[in-house]
Amino acid sequence: MIFSTKYRKNTLVLLSIPIKKILLEIKGNFNIKTIGCDRNHVHMLISSTPMISCTQIARRLKQMSTHKIYQNSLYKSYLNKLYWNKQVFWL
C-alpha cells in the first residue's frame, strides 16, 4: 500500500521517523510487515485476513495517523504552515 502526501509535497523529510512510529503503533486486523518513507510518500507491506478489504485498512491507517499527528502541536504547526499558510481562492 502506498500513501502519498497532498499535492506530492516533500513534507515527510522531517516527519519520516514519527510517521513510521505512528503507523506501526496502529492496531487492527492487519499487520504491517515493512514500512519505508520517502520525501513525499510512504510504502507499506501489509498482511491481513481475506475478510478485511484494502479500503478498510487504508481508512483506518489514514484516520488514526492523522489523529495522532494532529495531537502533537509541533507537527500540526509544521503542516499548517506548509499547506494552509496562504489564502487561495479556488474556482
Short mmCIF file of N, CA and C in Angstrom, two decimals:
data_model
loop_
_atom_site.label_atom_id
_atom_site.label_comp_id
_atom_site.label_asym_id
_atom_site.label_seq_id
_atom_site.Cartn_x
_atom_site.Cartn_y
_atom_site.Cartn_z
N MET A 1 0.85 -1.15 0.00
CA MET A 1 0.00 0.00 0.00
C MET A 1 0.91 1.23 0.00
N ILE A 2 0.55 2.23 -0.78
CA ILE A 2 1.34 3.45 -0.86
C ILE A 2 0.44 4.64 -0.54
N PHE A 3 0.89 5.47 0.39
CA PHE A 3 0.21 6.72 0.71
C PHE A 3 1.08 7.87 0.23
N SER A 4 0.50 8.79 -0.51
CA SER A 4 1.27 9.96 -0.94
C SER A 4 0.76 11.20 -0.20
N THR A 5 1.60 12.21 -0.14
CA THR A 5 1.22 13.45 0.54
C THR A 5 0.36 14.30 -0.38
N LYS A 6 -0.34 15.24 0.21
CA LYS A 6 -1.19 16.15 -0.55
C LYS A 6 -0.32 16.97 -1.49
N TYR A 7 -0.74 17.04 -2.75
CA TYR A 7 -0.01 17.75 -3.80
C TYR A 7 1.41 17.21 -4.01
N ARG A 8 1.69 16.03 -3.50
CA ARG A 8 3.03 15.41 -3.59
C ARG A 8 4.13 16.32 -3.04
N LYS A 9 3.79 17.10 -2.02
CA LYS A 9 4.78 17.97 -1.39
C LYS A 9 5.75 17.13 -0.57
N ASN A 10 6.97 17.61 -0.44
CA ASN A 10 8.02 16.89 0.29
C ASN A 10 7.91 17.14 1.80
N THR A 11 6.81 16.75 2.38
CA THR A 11 6.56 17.00 3.79
C THR A 11 7.16 15.95 4.71
N LEU A 12 7.49 14.79 4.18
CA LEU A 12 7.95 13.70 5.04
C LEU A 12 9.45 13.75 5.31
N VAL A 13 10.12 14.79 4.85
CA VAL A 13 11.54 14.92 5.12
C VAL A 13 11.77 15.00 6.63
N LEU A 14 10.98 15.80 7.31
CA LEU A 14 11.12 15.95 8.76
C LEU A 14 10.24 14.98 9.55
N LEU A 15 9.23 14.41 8.90
CA LEU A 15 8.27 13.58 9.63
C LEU A 15 8.42 12.09 9.37
N SER A 16 9.46 11.65 8.67
CA SER A 16 9.53 10.23 8.30
C SER A 16 9.63 9.30 9.51
N ILE A 17 10.45 9.63 10.47
CA ILE A 17 10.60 8.76 11.65
C ILE A 17 9.33 8.75 12.50
N PRO A 18 8.73 9.92 12.82
CA PRO A 18 7.47 9.87 13.57
C PRO A 18 6.34 9.18 12.82
N ILE A 19 6.28 9.35 11.50
CA ILE A 19 5.23 8.69 10.71
C ILE A 19 5.38 7.16 10.79
N LYS A 20 6.59 6.68 10.65
CA LYS A 20 6.82 5.23 10.76
C LYS A 20 6.37 4.71 12.12
N LYS A 21 6.76 5.43 13.16
CA LYS A 21 6.41 5.02 14.53
C LYS A 21 4.89 5.02 14.72
N ILE A 22 4.24 6.06 14.25
CA ILE A 22 2.79 6.18 14.40
C ILE A 22 2.07 5.07 13.65
N LEU A 23 2.47 4.81 12.42
CA LEU A 23 1.81 3.77 11.63
C LEU A 23 2.02 2.38 12.23
N LEU A 24 3.20 2.12 12.78
CA LEU A 24 3.45 0.82 13.39
C LEU A 24 2.68 0.62 14.70
N GLU A 25 2.29 1.71 15.36
CA GLU A 25 1.54 1.62 16.61
C GLU A 25 0.05 1.35 16.39
N ILE A 26 -0.45 1.59 15.20
CA ILE A 26 -1.88 1.43 14.93
C ILE A 26 -2.23 -0.06 14.91
N LYS A 27 -3.23 -0.41 15.69
CA LYS A 27 -3.65 -1.80 15.81
C LYS A 27 -4.92 -2.03 14.99
N GLY A 28 -5.04 -3.22 14.49
CA GLY A 28 -6.22 -3.60 13.73
C GLY A 28 -6.11 -5.06 13.34
N ASN A 29 -6.97 -5.49 12.43
CA ASN A 29 -6.94 -6.87 11.95
C ASN A 29 -5.97 -7.01 10.78
N PHE A 30 -4.85 -6.35 10.88
CA PHE A 30 -3.82 -6.39 9.86
C PHE A 30 -2.48 -6.24 10.53
N ASN A 31 -1.42 -6.52 9.78
CA ASN A 31 -0.07 -6.43 10.32
C ASN A 31 0.82 -5.75 9.29
N ILE A 32 1.50 -4.68 9.69
CA ILE A 32 2.42 -4.00 8.79
C ILE A 32 3.76 -4.74 8.89
N LYS A 33 4.14 -5.38 7.80
CA LYS A 33 5.39 -6.16 7.77
C LYS A 33 6.61 -5.25 7.63
N THR A 34 6.60 -4.38 6.63
CA THR A 34 7.69 -3.43 6.43
C THR A 34 7.10 -2.07 6.07
N ILE A 35 7.88 -1.04 6.34
CA ILE A 35 7.44 0.31 6.05
C ILE A 35 8.65 1.13 5.63
N GLY A 36 8.46 1.98 4.65
CA GLY A 36 9.53 2.85 4.18
C GLY A 36 8.97 4.22 3.80
N CYS A 37 9.71 5.26 4.12
CA CYS A 37 9.28 6.62 3.83
C CYS A 37 10.23 7.28 2.84
N ASP A 38 9.66 7.99 1.91
CA ASP A 38 10.41 8.84 1.01
C ASP A 38 9.98 10.27 1.31
N ARG A 39 10.43 11.23 0.52
CA ARG A 39 10.10 12.63 0.81
C ARG A 39 8.61 12.93 0.68
N ASN A 40 7.91 12.21 -0.22
CA ASN A 40 6.51 12.54 -0.45
C ASN A 40 5.57 11.34 -0.50
N HIS A 41 6.02 10.19 -0.03
CA HIS A 41 5.13 9.04 0.05
C HIS A 41 5.67 7.98 1.02
N VAL A 42 4.76 7.10 1.43
CA VAL A 42 5.09 6.03 2.38
C VAL A 42 4.70 4.70 1.73
N HIS A 43 5.61 3.73 1.75
CA HIS A 43 5.35 2.38 1.25
C HIS A 43 5.14 1.46 2.44
N MET A 44 4.13 0.58 2.36
CA MET A 44 3.89 -0.39 3.42
C MET A 44 3.56 -1.74 2.81
N LEU A 45 4.12 -2.78 3.38
CA LEU A 45 3.74 -4.15 3.04
C LEU A 45 2.88 -4.64 4.19
N ILE A 46 1.62 -4.94 3.89
CA ILE A 46 0.64 -5.26 4.93
C ILE A 46 0.07 -6.64 4.68
N SER A 47 -0.05 -7.41 5.76
CA SER A 47 -0.74 -8.70 5.67
C SER A 47 -2.04 -8.60 6.45
N SER A 48 -3.05 -9.29 5.92
CA SER A 48 -4.37 -9.22 6.54
C SER A 48 -5.16 -10.48 6.19
N THR A 49 -6.27 -10.65 6.87
CA THR A 49 -7.16 -11.75 6.54
C THR A 49 -7.97 -11.36 5.31
N PRO A 50 -8.46 -12.32 4.54
CA PRO A 50 -9.24 -12.00 3.34
C PRO A 50 -10.56 -11.29 3.62
N MET A 51 -11.03 -11.35 4.86
CA MET A 51 -12.31 -10.71 5.19
C MET A 51 -12.20 -9.19 5.30
N ILE A 52 -11.00 -8.66 5.39
CA ILE A 52 -10.80 -7.21 5.54
C ILE A 52 -10.35 -6.65 4.20
N SER A 53 -11.04 -5.63 3.72
CA SER A 53 -10.69 -5.05 2.42
C SER A 53 -9.55 -4.05 2.56
N CYS A 54 -8.89 -3.81 1.45
CA CYS A 54 -7.80 -2.82 1.43
C CYS A 54 -8.32 -1.44 1.79
N THR A 55 -9.54 -1.15 1.38
CA THR A 55 -10.16 0.15 1.68
C THR A 55 -10.31 0.34 3.19
N GLN A 56 -10.74 -0.69 3.89
CA GLN A 56 -10.90 -0.61 5.35
C GLN A 56 -9.56 -0.38 6.03
N ILE A 57 -8.53 -1.06 5.56
CA ILE A 57 -7.20 -0.90 6.15
C ILE A 57 -6.68 0.51 5.89
N ALA A 58 -6.82 0.99 4.65
CA ALA A 58 -6.36 2.34 4.31
C ALA A 58 -7.10 3.40 5.13
N ARG A 59 -8.41 3.24 5.27
CA ARG A 59 -9.21 4.20 6.04
C ARG A 59 -8.74 4.25 7.49
N ARG A 60 -8.53 3.09 8.09
CA ARG A 60 -8.08 3.03 9.49
C ARG A 60 -6.71 3.67 9.66
N LEU A 61 -5.77 3.33 8.78
CA LEU A 61 -4.42 3.89 8.89
C LEU A 61 -4.42 5.41 8.70
N LYS A 62 -5.18 5.89 7.73
CA LYS A 62 -5.22 7.34 7.49
C LYS A 62 -5.89 8.09 8.64
N GLN A 63 -7.01 7.56 9.13
CA GLN A 63 -7.72 8.23 10.23
C GLN A 63 -6.87 8.28 11.49
N MET A 64 -6.31 7.15 11.86
CA MET A 64 -5.56 7.09 13.12
C MET A 64 -4.26 7.88 13.04
N SER A 65 -3.55 7.80 11.92
CA SER A 65 -2.28 8.53 11.80
C SER A 65 -2.52 10.04 11.78
N THR A 66 -3.56 10.49 11.09
CA THR A 66 -3.88 11.92 11.07
C THR A 66 -4.23 12.41 12.47
N HIS A 67 -5.03 11.62 13.18
CA HIS A 67 -5.42 11.99 14.55
C HIS A 67 -4.18 12.11 15.45
N LYS A 68 -3.28 11.15 15.36
CA LYS A 68 -2.09 11.17 16.23
C LYS A 68 -1.13 12.29 15.85
N ILE A 69 -1.00 12.58 14.57
CA ILE A 69 -0.12 13.68 14.15
C ILE A 69 -0.65 15.01 14.66
N TYR A 70 -1.97 15.23 14.54
CA TYR A 70 -2.54 16.50 14.96
C TYR A 70 -2.67 16.64 16.47
N GLN A 71 -2.45 15.58 17.23
CA GLN A 71 -2.39 15.71 18.68
C GLN A 71 -1.09 16.36 19.11
N ASN A 72 -0.05 16.24 18.30
CA ASN A 72 1.25 16.85 18.59
C ASN A 72 1.28 18.24 17.97
N SER A 73 1.38 19.27 18.79
CA SER A 73 1.29 20.65 18.30
C SER A 73 2.46 21.03 17.38
N LEU A 74 3.63 20.41 17.58
CA LEU A 74 4.78 20.72 16.73
C LEU A 74 4.52 20.28 15.28
N TYR A 75 4.03 19.06 15.10
CA TYR A 75 3.73 18.57 13.76
C TYR A 75 2.56 19.33 13.15
N LYS A 76 1.58 19.65 13.98
CA LYS A 76 0.41 20.37 13.49
C LYS A 76 0.80 21.74 12.95
N SER A 77 1.62 22.47 13.68
CA SER A 77 2.02 23.80 13.22
C SER A 77 2.87 23.71 11.95
N TYR A 78 3.74 22.71 11.86
CA TYR A 78 4.56 22.50 10.66
C TYR A 78 3.67 22.25 9.44
N LEU A 79 2.70 21.38 9.56
CA LEU A 79 1.82 21.06 8.44
C LEU A 79 0.90 22.22 8.10
N ASN A 80 0.41 22.93 9.11
CA ASN A 80 -0.44 24.09 8.84
C ASN A 80 0.30 25.15 8.04
N LYS A 81 1.55 25.40 8.38
CA LYS A 81 2.34 26.38 7.64
C LYS A 81 2.58 25.92 6.21
N LEU A 82 2.78 24.64 6.04
CA LEU A 82 3.10 24.10 4.73
C LEU A 82 1.90 24.07 3.79
N TYR A 83 0.72 23.73 4.31
CA TYR A 83 -0.44 23.55 3.45
C TYR A 83 -1.44 24.70 3.50
N TRP A 84 -1.63 25.33 4.64
CA TRP A 84 -2.71 26.30 4.77
C TRP A 84 -2.22 27.70 5.11
N ASN A 85 -0.98 28.00 4.80
CA ASN A 85 -0.42 29.31 5.13
C ASN A 85 -1.01 30.41 4.24
N LYS A 86 -1.22 30.12 2.97
CA LYS A 86 -1.73 31.12 2.03
C LYS A 86 -3.23 30.99 1.91
N GLN A 87 -3.88 32.14 1.75
CA GLN A 87 -5.30 32.11 1.45
C GLN A 87 -5.45 32.13 -0.07
N VAL A 88 -6.07 31.09 -0.59
CA VAL A 88 -6.19 30.93 -2.02
C VAL A 88 -7.66 30.83 -2.37
N PHE A 89 -8.04 31.49 -3.44
CA PHE A 89 -9.42 31.39 -3.92
C PHE A 89 -9.47 30.37 -5.04
N TRP A 90 -10.24 29.30 -4.84
CA TRP A 90 -10.35 28.24 -5.84
C TRP A 90 -11.66 28.38 -6.60
N LEU A 91 -11.61 28.20 -7.89
CA LEU A 91 -12.83 28.25 -8.72
C LEU A 91 -13.30 26.85 -9.04
#
